[in-house]
PDB file of C-alpha atoms and ligand atoms in Angstrom:
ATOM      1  CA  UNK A   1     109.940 121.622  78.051  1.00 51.00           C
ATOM      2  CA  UNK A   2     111.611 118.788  80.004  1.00 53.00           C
ATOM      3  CA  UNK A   3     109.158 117.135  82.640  1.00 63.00           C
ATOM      4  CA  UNK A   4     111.250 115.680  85.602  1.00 61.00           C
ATOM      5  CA  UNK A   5     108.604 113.029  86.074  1.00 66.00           C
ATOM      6  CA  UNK A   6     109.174 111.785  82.965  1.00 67.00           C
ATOM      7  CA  UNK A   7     112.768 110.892  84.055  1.00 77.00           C
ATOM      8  CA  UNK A   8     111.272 108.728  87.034  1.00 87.00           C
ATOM      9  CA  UNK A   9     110.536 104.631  87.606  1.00 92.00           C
ATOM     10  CA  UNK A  10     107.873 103.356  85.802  1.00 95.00           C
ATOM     11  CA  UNK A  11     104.851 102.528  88.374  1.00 96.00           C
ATOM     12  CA  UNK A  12     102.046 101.702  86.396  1.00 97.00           C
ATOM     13  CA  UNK A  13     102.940 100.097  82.317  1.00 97.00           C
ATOM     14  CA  UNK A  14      99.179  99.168  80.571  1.00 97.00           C
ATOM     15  CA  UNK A  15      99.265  97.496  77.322  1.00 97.00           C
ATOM     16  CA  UNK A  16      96.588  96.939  74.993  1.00 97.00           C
ATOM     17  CA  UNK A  17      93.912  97.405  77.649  1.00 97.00           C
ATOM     18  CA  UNK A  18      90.411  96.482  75.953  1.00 97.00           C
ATOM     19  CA  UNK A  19      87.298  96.453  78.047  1.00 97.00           C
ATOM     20  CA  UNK A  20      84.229  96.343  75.994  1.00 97.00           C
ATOM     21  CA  UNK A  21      80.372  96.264  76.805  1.00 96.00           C
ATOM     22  CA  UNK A  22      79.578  97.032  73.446  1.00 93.00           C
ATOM     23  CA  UNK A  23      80.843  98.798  70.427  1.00 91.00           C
ATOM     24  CA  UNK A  24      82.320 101.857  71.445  1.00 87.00           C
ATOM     25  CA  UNK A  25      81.156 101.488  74.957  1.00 94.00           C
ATOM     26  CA  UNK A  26      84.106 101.037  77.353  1.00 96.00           C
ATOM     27  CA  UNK A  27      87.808 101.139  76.170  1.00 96.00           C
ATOM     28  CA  UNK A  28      89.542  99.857  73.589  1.00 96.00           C
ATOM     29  CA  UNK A  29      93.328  99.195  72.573  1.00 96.00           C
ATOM     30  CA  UNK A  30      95.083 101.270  75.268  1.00 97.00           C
ATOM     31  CA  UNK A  31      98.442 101.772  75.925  1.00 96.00           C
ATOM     32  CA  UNK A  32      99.514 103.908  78.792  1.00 96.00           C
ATOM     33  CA  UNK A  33     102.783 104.887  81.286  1.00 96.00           C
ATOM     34  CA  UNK A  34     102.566 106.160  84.474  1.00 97.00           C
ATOM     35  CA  UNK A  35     105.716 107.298  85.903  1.00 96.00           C
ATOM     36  CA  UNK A  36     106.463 108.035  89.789  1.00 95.00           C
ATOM     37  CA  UNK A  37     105.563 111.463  90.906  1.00 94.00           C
ATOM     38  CA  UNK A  38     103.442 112.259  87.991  1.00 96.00           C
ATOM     39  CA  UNK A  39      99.769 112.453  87.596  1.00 97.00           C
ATOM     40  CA  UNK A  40      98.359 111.722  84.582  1.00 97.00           C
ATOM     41  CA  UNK A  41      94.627 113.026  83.640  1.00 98.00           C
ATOM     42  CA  UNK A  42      92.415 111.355  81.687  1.00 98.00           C
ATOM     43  CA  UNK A  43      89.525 113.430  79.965  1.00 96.00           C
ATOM     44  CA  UNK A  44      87.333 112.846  77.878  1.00 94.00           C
ATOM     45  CA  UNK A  45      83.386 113.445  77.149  1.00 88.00           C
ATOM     46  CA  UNK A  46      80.703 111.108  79.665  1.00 90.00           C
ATOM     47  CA  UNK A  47      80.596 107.888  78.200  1.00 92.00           C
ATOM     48  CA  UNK A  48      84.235 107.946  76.405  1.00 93.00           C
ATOM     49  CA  UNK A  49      85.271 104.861  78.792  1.00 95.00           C
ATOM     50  CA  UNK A  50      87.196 107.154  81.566  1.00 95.00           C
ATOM     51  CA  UNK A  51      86.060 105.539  84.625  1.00 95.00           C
ATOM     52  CA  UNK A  52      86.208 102.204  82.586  1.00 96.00           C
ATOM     53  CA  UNK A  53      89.499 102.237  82.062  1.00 97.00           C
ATOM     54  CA  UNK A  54      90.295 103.113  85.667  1.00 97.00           C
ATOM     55  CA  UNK A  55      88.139 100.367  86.916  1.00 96.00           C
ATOM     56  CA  UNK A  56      90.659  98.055  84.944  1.00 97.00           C
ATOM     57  CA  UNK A  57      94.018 100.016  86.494  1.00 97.00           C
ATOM     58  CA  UNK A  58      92.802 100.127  89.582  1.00 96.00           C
ATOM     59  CA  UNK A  59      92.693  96.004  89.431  1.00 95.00           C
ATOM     60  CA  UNK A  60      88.257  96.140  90.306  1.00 95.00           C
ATOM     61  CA  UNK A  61      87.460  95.082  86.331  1.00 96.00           C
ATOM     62  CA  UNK A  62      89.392  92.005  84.454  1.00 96.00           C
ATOM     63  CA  UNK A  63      90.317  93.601  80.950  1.00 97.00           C
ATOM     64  CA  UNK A  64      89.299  91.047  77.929  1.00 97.00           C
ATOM     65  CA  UNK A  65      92.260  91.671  76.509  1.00 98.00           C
ATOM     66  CA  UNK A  66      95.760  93.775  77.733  1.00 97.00           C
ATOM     67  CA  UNK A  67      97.916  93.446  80.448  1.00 97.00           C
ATOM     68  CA  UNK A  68      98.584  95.923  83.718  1.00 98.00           C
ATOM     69  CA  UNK A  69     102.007  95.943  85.376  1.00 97.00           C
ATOM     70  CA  UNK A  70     102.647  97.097  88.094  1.00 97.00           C
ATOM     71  CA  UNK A  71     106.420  98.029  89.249  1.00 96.00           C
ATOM     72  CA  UNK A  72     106.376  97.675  92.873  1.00 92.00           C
ATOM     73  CA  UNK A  73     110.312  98.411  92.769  1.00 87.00           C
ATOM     74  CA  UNK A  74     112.899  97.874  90.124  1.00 85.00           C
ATOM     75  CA  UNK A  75     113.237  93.722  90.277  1.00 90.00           C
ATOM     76  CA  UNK A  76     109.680  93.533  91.458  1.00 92.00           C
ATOM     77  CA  UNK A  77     107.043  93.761  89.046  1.00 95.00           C
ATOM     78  CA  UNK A  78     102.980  92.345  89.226  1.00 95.00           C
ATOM     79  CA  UNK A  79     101.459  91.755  86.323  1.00 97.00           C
ATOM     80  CA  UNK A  80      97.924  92.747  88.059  1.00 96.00           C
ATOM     81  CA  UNK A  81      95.421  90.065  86.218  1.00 97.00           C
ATOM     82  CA  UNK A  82      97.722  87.047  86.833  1.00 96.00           C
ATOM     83  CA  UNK A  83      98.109  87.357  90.254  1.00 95.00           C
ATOM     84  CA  UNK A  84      94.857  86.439  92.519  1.00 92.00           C
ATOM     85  CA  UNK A  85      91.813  88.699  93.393  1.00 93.00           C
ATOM     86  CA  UNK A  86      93.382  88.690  96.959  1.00 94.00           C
ATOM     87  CA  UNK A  87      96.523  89.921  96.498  1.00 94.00           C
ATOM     88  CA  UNK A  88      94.941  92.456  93.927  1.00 94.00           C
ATOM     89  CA  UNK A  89      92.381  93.802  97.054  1.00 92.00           C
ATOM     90  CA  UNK A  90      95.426  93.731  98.841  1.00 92.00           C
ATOM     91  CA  UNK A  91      97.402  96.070  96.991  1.00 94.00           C
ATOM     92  CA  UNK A  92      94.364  98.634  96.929  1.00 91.00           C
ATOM     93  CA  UNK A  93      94.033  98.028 101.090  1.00 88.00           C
ATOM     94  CA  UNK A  94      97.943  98.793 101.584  1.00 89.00           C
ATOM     95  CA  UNK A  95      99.612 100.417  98.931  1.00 94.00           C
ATOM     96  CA  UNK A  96      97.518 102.200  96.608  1.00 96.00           C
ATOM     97  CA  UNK A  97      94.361 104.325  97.468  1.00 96.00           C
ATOM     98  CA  UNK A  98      91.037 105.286  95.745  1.00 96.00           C
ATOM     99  CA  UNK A  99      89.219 108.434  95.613  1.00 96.00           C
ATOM    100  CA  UNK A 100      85.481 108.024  94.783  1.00 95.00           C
ATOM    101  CA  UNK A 101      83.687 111.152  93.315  1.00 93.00           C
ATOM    102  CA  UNK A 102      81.065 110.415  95.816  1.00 95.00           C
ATOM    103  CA  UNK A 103      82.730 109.906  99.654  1.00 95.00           C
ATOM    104  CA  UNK A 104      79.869 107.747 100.261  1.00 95.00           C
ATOM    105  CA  UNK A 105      81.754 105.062  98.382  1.00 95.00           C
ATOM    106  CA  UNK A 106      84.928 105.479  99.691  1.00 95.00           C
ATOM    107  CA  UNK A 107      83.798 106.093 103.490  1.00 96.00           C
ATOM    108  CA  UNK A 108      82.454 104.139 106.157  1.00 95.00           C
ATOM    109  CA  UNK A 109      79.159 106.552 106.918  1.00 94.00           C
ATOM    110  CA  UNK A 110      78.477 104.534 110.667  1.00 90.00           C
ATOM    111  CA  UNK A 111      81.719 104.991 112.012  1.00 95.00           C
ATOM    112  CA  UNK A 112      83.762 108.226 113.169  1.00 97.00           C
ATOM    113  CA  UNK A 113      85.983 110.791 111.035  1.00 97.00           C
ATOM    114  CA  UNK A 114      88.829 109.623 113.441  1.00 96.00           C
ATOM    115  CA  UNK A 115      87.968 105.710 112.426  1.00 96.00           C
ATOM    116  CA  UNK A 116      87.654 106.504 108.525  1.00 96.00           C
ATOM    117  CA  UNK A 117      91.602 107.660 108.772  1.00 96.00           C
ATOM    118  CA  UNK A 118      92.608 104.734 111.344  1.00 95.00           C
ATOM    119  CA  UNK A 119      90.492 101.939 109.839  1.00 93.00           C
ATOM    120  CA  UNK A 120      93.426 102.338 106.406  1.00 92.00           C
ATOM    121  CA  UNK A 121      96.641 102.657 108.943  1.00 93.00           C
ATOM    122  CA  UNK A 122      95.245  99.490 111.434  1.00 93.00           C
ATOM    123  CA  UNK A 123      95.069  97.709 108.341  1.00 89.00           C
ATOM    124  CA  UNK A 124      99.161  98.325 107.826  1.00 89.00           C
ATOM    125  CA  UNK A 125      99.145  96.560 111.484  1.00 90.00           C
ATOM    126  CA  UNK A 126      99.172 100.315 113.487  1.00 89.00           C
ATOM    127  CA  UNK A 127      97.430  99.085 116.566  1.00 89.00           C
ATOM    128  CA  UNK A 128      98.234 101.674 119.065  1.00 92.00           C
ATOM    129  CA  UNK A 129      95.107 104.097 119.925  1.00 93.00           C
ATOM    130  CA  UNK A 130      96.646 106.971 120.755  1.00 93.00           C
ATOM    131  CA  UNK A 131      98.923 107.335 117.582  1.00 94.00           C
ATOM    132  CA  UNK A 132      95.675 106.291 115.537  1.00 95.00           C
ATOM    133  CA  UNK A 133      93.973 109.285 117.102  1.00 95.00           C
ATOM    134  CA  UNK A 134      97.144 111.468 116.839  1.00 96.00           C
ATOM    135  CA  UNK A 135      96.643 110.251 112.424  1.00 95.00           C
ATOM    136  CA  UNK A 136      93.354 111.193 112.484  1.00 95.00           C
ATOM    137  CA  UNK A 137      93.465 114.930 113.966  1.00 96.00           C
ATOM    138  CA  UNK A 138      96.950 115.158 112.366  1.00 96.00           C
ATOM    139  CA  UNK A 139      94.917 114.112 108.833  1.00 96.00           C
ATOM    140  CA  UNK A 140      92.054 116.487 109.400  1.00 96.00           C
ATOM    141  CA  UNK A 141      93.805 119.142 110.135  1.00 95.00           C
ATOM    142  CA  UNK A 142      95.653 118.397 106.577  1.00 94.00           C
ATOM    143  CA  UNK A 143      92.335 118.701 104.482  1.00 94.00           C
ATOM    144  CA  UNK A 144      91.689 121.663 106.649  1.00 93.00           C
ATOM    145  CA  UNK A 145      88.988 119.675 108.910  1.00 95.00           C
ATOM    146  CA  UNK A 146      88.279 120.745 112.325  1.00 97.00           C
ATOM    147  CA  UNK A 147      90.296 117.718 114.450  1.00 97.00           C
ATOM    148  CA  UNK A 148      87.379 118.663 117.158  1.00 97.00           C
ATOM    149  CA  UNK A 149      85.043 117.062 114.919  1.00 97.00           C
ATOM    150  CA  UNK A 150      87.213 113.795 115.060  1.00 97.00           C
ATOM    151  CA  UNK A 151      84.574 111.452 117.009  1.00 97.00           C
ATOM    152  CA  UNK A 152      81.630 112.639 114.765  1.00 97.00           C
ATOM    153  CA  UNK A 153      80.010 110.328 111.692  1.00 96.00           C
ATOM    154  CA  UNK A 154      80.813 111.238 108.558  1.00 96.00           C
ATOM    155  CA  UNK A 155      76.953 111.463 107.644  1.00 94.00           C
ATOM    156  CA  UNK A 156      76.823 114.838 109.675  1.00 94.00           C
ATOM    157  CA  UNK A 157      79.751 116.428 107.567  1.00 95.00           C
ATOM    158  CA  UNK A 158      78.495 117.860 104.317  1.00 93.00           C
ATOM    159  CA  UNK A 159      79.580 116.623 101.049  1.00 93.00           C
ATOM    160  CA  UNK A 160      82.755 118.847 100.458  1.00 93.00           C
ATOM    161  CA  UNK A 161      83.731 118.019 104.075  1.00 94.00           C
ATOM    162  CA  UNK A 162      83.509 114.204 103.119  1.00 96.00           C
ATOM    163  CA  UNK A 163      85.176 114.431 100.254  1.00 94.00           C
ATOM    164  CA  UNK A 164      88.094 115.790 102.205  1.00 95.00           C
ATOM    165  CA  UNK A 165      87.762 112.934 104.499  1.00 96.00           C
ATOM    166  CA  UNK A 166      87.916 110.444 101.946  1.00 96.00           C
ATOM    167  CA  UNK A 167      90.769 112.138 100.310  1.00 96.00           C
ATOM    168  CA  UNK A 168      92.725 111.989 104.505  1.00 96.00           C
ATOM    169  CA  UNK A 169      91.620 108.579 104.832  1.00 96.00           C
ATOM    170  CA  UNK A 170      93.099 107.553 101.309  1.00 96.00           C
ATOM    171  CA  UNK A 171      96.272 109.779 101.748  1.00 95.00           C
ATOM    172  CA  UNK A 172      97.002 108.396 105.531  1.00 95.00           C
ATOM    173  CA  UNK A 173      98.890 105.435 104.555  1.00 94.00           C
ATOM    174  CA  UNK A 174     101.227 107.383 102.082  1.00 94.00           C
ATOM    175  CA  UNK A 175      99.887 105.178  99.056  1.00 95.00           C
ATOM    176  CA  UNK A 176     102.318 104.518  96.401  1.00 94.00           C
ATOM    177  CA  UNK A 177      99.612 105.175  93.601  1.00 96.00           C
ATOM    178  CA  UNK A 178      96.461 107.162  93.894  1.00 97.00           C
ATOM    179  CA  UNK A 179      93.140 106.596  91.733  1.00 98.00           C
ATOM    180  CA  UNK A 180      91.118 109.803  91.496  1.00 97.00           C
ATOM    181  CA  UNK A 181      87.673 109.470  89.515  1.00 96.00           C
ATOM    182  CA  UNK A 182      85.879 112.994  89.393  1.00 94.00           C
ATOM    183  CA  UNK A 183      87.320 114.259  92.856  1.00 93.00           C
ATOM    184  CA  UNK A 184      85.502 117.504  92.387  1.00 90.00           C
ATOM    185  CA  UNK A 185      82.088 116.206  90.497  1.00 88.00           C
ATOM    186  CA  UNK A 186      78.910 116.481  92.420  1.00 81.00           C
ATOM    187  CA  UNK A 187      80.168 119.307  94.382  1.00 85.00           C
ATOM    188  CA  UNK A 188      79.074 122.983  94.241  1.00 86.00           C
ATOM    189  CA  UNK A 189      81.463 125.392  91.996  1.00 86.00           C
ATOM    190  CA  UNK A 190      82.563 127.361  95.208  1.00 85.00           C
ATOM    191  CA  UNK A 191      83.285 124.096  97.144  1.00 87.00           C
ATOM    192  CA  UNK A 192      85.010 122.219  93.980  1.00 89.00           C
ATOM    193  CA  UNK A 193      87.644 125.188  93.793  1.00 88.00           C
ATOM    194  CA  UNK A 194      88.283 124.904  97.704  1.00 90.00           C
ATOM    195  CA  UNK A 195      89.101 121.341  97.106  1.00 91.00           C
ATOM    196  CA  UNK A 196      90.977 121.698  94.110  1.00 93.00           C
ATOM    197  CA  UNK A 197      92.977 124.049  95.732  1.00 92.00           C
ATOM    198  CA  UNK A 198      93.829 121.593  98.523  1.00 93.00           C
ATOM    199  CA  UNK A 199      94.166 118.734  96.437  1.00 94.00           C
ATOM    200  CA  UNK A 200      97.021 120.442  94.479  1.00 94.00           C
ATOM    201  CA  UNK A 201      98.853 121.182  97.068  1.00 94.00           C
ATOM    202  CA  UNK A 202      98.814 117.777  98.683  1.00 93.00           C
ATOM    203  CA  UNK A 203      99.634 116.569  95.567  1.00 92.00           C
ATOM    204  CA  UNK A 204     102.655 118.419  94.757  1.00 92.00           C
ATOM    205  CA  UNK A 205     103.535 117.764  98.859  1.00 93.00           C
ATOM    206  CA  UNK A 206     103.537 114.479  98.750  1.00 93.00           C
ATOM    207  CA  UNK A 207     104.735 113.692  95.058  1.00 91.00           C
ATOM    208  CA  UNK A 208     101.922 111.548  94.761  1.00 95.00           C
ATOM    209  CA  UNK A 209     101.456 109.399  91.158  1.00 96.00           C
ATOM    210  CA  UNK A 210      98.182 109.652  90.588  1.00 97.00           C
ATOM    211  CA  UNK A 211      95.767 108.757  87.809  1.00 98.00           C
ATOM    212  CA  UNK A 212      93.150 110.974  87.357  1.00 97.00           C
ATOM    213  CA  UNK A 213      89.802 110.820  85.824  1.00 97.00           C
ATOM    214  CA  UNK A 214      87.737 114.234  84.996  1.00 95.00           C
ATOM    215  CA  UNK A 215      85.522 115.346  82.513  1.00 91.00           C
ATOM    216  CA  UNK A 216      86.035 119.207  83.548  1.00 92.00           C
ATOM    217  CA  UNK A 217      89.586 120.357  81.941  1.00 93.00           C
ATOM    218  CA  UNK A 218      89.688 123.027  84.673  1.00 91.00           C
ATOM    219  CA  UNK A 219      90.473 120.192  86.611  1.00 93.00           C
ATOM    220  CA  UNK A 220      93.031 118.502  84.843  1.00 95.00           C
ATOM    221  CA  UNK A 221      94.756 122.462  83.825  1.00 94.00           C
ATOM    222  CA  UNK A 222      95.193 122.522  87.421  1.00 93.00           C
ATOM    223  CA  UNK A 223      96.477 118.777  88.190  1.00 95.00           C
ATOM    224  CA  UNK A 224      97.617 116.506  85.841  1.00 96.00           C
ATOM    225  CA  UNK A 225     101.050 116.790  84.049  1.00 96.00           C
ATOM    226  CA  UNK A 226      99.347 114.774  81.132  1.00 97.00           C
ATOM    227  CA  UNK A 227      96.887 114.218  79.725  1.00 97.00           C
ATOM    228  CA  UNK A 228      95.182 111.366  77.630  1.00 97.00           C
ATOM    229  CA  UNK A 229      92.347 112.631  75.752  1.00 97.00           C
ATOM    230  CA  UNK A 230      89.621 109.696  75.414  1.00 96.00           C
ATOM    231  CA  UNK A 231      86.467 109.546  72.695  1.00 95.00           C
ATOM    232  CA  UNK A 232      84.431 106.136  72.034  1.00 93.00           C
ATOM    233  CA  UNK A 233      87.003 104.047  74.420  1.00 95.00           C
ATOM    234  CA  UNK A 234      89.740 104.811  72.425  1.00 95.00           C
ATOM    235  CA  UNK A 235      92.316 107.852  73.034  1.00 96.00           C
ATOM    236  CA  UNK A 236      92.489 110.285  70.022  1.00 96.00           C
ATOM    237  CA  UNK A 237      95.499 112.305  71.390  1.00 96.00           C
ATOM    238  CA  UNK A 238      98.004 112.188  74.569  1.00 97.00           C
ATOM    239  CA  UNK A 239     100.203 114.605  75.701  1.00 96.00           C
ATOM    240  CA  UNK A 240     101.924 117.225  78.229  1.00 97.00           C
ATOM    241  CA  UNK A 241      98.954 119.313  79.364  1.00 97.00           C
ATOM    242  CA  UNK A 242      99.493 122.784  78.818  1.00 96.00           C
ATOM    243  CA  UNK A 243     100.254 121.510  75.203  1.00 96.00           C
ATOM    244  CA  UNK A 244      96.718 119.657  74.764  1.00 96.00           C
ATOM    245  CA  UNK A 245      94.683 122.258  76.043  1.00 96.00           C
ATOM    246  CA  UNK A 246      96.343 125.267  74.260  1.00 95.00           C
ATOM    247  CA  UNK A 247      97.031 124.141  70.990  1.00 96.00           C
ATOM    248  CA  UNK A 248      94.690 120.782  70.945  1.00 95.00           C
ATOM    249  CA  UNK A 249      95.478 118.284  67.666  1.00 95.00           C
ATOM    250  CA  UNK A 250      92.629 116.529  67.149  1.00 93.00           C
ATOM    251  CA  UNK A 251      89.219 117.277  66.372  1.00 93.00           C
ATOM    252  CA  UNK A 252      87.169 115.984  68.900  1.00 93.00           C
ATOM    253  CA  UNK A 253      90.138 117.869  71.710  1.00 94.00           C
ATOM    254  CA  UNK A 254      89.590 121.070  69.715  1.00 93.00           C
ATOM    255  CA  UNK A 255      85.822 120.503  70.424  1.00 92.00           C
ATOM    256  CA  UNK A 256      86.336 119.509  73.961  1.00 92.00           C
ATOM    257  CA  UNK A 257      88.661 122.858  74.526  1.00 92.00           C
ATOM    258  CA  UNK A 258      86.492 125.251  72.549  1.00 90.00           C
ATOM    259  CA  UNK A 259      83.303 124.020  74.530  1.00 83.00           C
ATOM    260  CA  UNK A 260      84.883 125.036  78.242  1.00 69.00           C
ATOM    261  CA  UNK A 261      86.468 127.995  76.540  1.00 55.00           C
ATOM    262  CA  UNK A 262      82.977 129.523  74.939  1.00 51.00           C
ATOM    263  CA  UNK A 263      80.385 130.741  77.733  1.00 45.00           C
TER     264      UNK A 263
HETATM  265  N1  LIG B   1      78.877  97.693  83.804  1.00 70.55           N
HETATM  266  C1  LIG B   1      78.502  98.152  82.598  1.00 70.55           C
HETATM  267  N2  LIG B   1      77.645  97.443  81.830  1.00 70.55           N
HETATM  268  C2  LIG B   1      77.281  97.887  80.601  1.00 70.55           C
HETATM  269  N3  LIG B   1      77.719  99.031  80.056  1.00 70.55           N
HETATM  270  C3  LIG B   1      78.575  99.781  80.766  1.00 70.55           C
HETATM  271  C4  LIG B   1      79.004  99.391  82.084  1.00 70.55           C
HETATM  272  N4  LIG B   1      79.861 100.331  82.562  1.00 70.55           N
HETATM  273  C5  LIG B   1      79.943 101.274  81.593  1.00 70.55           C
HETATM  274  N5  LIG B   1      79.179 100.957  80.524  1.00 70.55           N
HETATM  275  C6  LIG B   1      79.069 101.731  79.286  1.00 70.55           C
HETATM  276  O1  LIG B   1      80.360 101.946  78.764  1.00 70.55           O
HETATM  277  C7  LIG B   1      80.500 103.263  78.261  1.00 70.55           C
HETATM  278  C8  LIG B   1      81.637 103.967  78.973  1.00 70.55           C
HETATM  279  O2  LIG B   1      81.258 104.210  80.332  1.00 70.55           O
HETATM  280  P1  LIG B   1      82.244 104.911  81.391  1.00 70.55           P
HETATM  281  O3  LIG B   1      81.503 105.028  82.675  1.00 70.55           O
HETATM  282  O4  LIG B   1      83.553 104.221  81.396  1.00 70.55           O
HETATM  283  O5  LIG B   1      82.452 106.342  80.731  1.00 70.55           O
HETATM  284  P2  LIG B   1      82.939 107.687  81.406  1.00 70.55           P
HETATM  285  O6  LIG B   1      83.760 108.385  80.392  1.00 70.55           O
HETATM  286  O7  LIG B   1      83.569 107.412  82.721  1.00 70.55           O
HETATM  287  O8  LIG B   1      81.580 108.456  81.603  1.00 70.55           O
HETATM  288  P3  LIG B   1      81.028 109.240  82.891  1.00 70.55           P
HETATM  289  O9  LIG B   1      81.889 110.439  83.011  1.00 70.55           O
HETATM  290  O10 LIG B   1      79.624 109.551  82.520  1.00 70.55           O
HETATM  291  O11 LIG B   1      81.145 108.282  84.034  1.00 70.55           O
HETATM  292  C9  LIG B   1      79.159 103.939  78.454  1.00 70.55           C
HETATM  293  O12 LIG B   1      78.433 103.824  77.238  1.00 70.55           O
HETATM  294  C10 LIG B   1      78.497 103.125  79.532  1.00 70.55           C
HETATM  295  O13 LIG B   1      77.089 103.151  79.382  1.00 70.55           O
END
């Protein structure tokens, strides 16, 4: 089957990537393309290196060894560890956007839902209040919050409600590249399917380029166009999805398949 993202711009070329805290521990050797539009799951048992290896993309963890480019347009590439820390927070602040599996990280608790979502578009230089505002309930209303609720703290919202405001306040400035680790981990099953739900169809809305990290495949069936299948830090198979989880290659996939598949 042809995949149309496969057709699109490079944004995101890793080579080599090796980030090691011991044998094993981390990642090791990896090569990966991310093309526009496409969202590309990595998966892989806790401890493989997953959220290792998005540290690294993400530009929060120096590799020892590899390089990250980023291709900001077609004569415009970053190499991500050459250029300064700065510009590197920078590019997280303005163009790309990170989803924490627990909101907590990824959301001011003291402030207001309406703030969370403005704080991202003030920092693009938005300054006037009442479009902020119109953002915020505009953004709630997307991740199916009630706008009412705009002026209350995120620390009266439960968890799958601030996990939806993370996701508004990441998806407000219309980043170029999104960084998912476990979006639906830590939440209960009924809530996690809600959001999953959701998340899909912002996803395919938007056409967002994402990079995913999950350790539950139901997850990755449901978004990612590929997959990269990691064990030890290293990735033992890569491929479309529907490919990787119905007829898996490798071992250790075969393992990771049958395991979700057997009650
Ligand atoms: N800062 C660190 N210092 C030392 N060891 C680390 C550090 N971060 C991760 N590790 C180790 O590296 C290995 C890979 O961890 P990582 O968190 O990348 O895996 P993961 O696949 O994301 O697992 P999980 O799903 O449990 O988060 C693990 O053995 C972990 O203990």
């Amino acid at each position: 089957m042809k995949r149309p993202e496969l057709d699109r711009p490079v944004l995101l070329d890793v080579q080599g990537i090796t980030r090691l805290y011991g044998p094993g521990k981390g990642c090791e050797e990896l090569d990966l393309r991310l093309h526009a539009g496409e969202v590309l799951g990595i998966v892989g048992e806790s401890g493989s290196g997953k959220s290792t290896l998005l540290r690294v993309l993400a530009g929060l963890e120096a590799p020892d060894a590899g390089r990250v480019v980023y291709h900001r347009a077609a004569d415009d590439a970053l190499d991500l560890y050459a250029i300064g820390e700065a510009r590197r927070r920078a590019l997280l602040r303005l163009e790309w956007g990170l989803v924490h599996q627990n909101p907590r990280d990824g959301l001011r608790m003291g402030v207001s839902a309406g703030a969370n979502v403005g704080e991202r578009l003030m920092a693009l230089g938005q300054r006037h209040y009442g479009q902020l505002r119109a953002a915020g309930q505009d953004w709630m209303t997307q991740v199916e919050l009630d706008p009412a609720r705009i002026d209350d703290a995120p620390r009266t919202f439960s968890g799958g409600m601030q996990q939806r405001l993370q996701i508004a306040r990441t998806l407000v400035t219309r980043p170029r590249l999104v960084f998912m680790d476990e979006p639906t981990g830590g939440l209960d099953v009924s809530v996690q399917a809600r959001l999953l739900d959701m998340l899909r169809t912002l996803v395919r809305q938007l056409g967002l380029s994402v990079v995913l990290v999950t350790h539950d495949l139901a997850v990755a069936r449901l978004l990612a166009h590929r997959l990269l299948v990691m064990r030890r830090g290293r990735v033992v198979e890569a491929g479309l999805t529907d490919q990787i989880l119905d007829d898996p290659q490798h071992a250790y996939t075969q393992l990771l398949v049958s395991s979700v598949l057997t009650p």
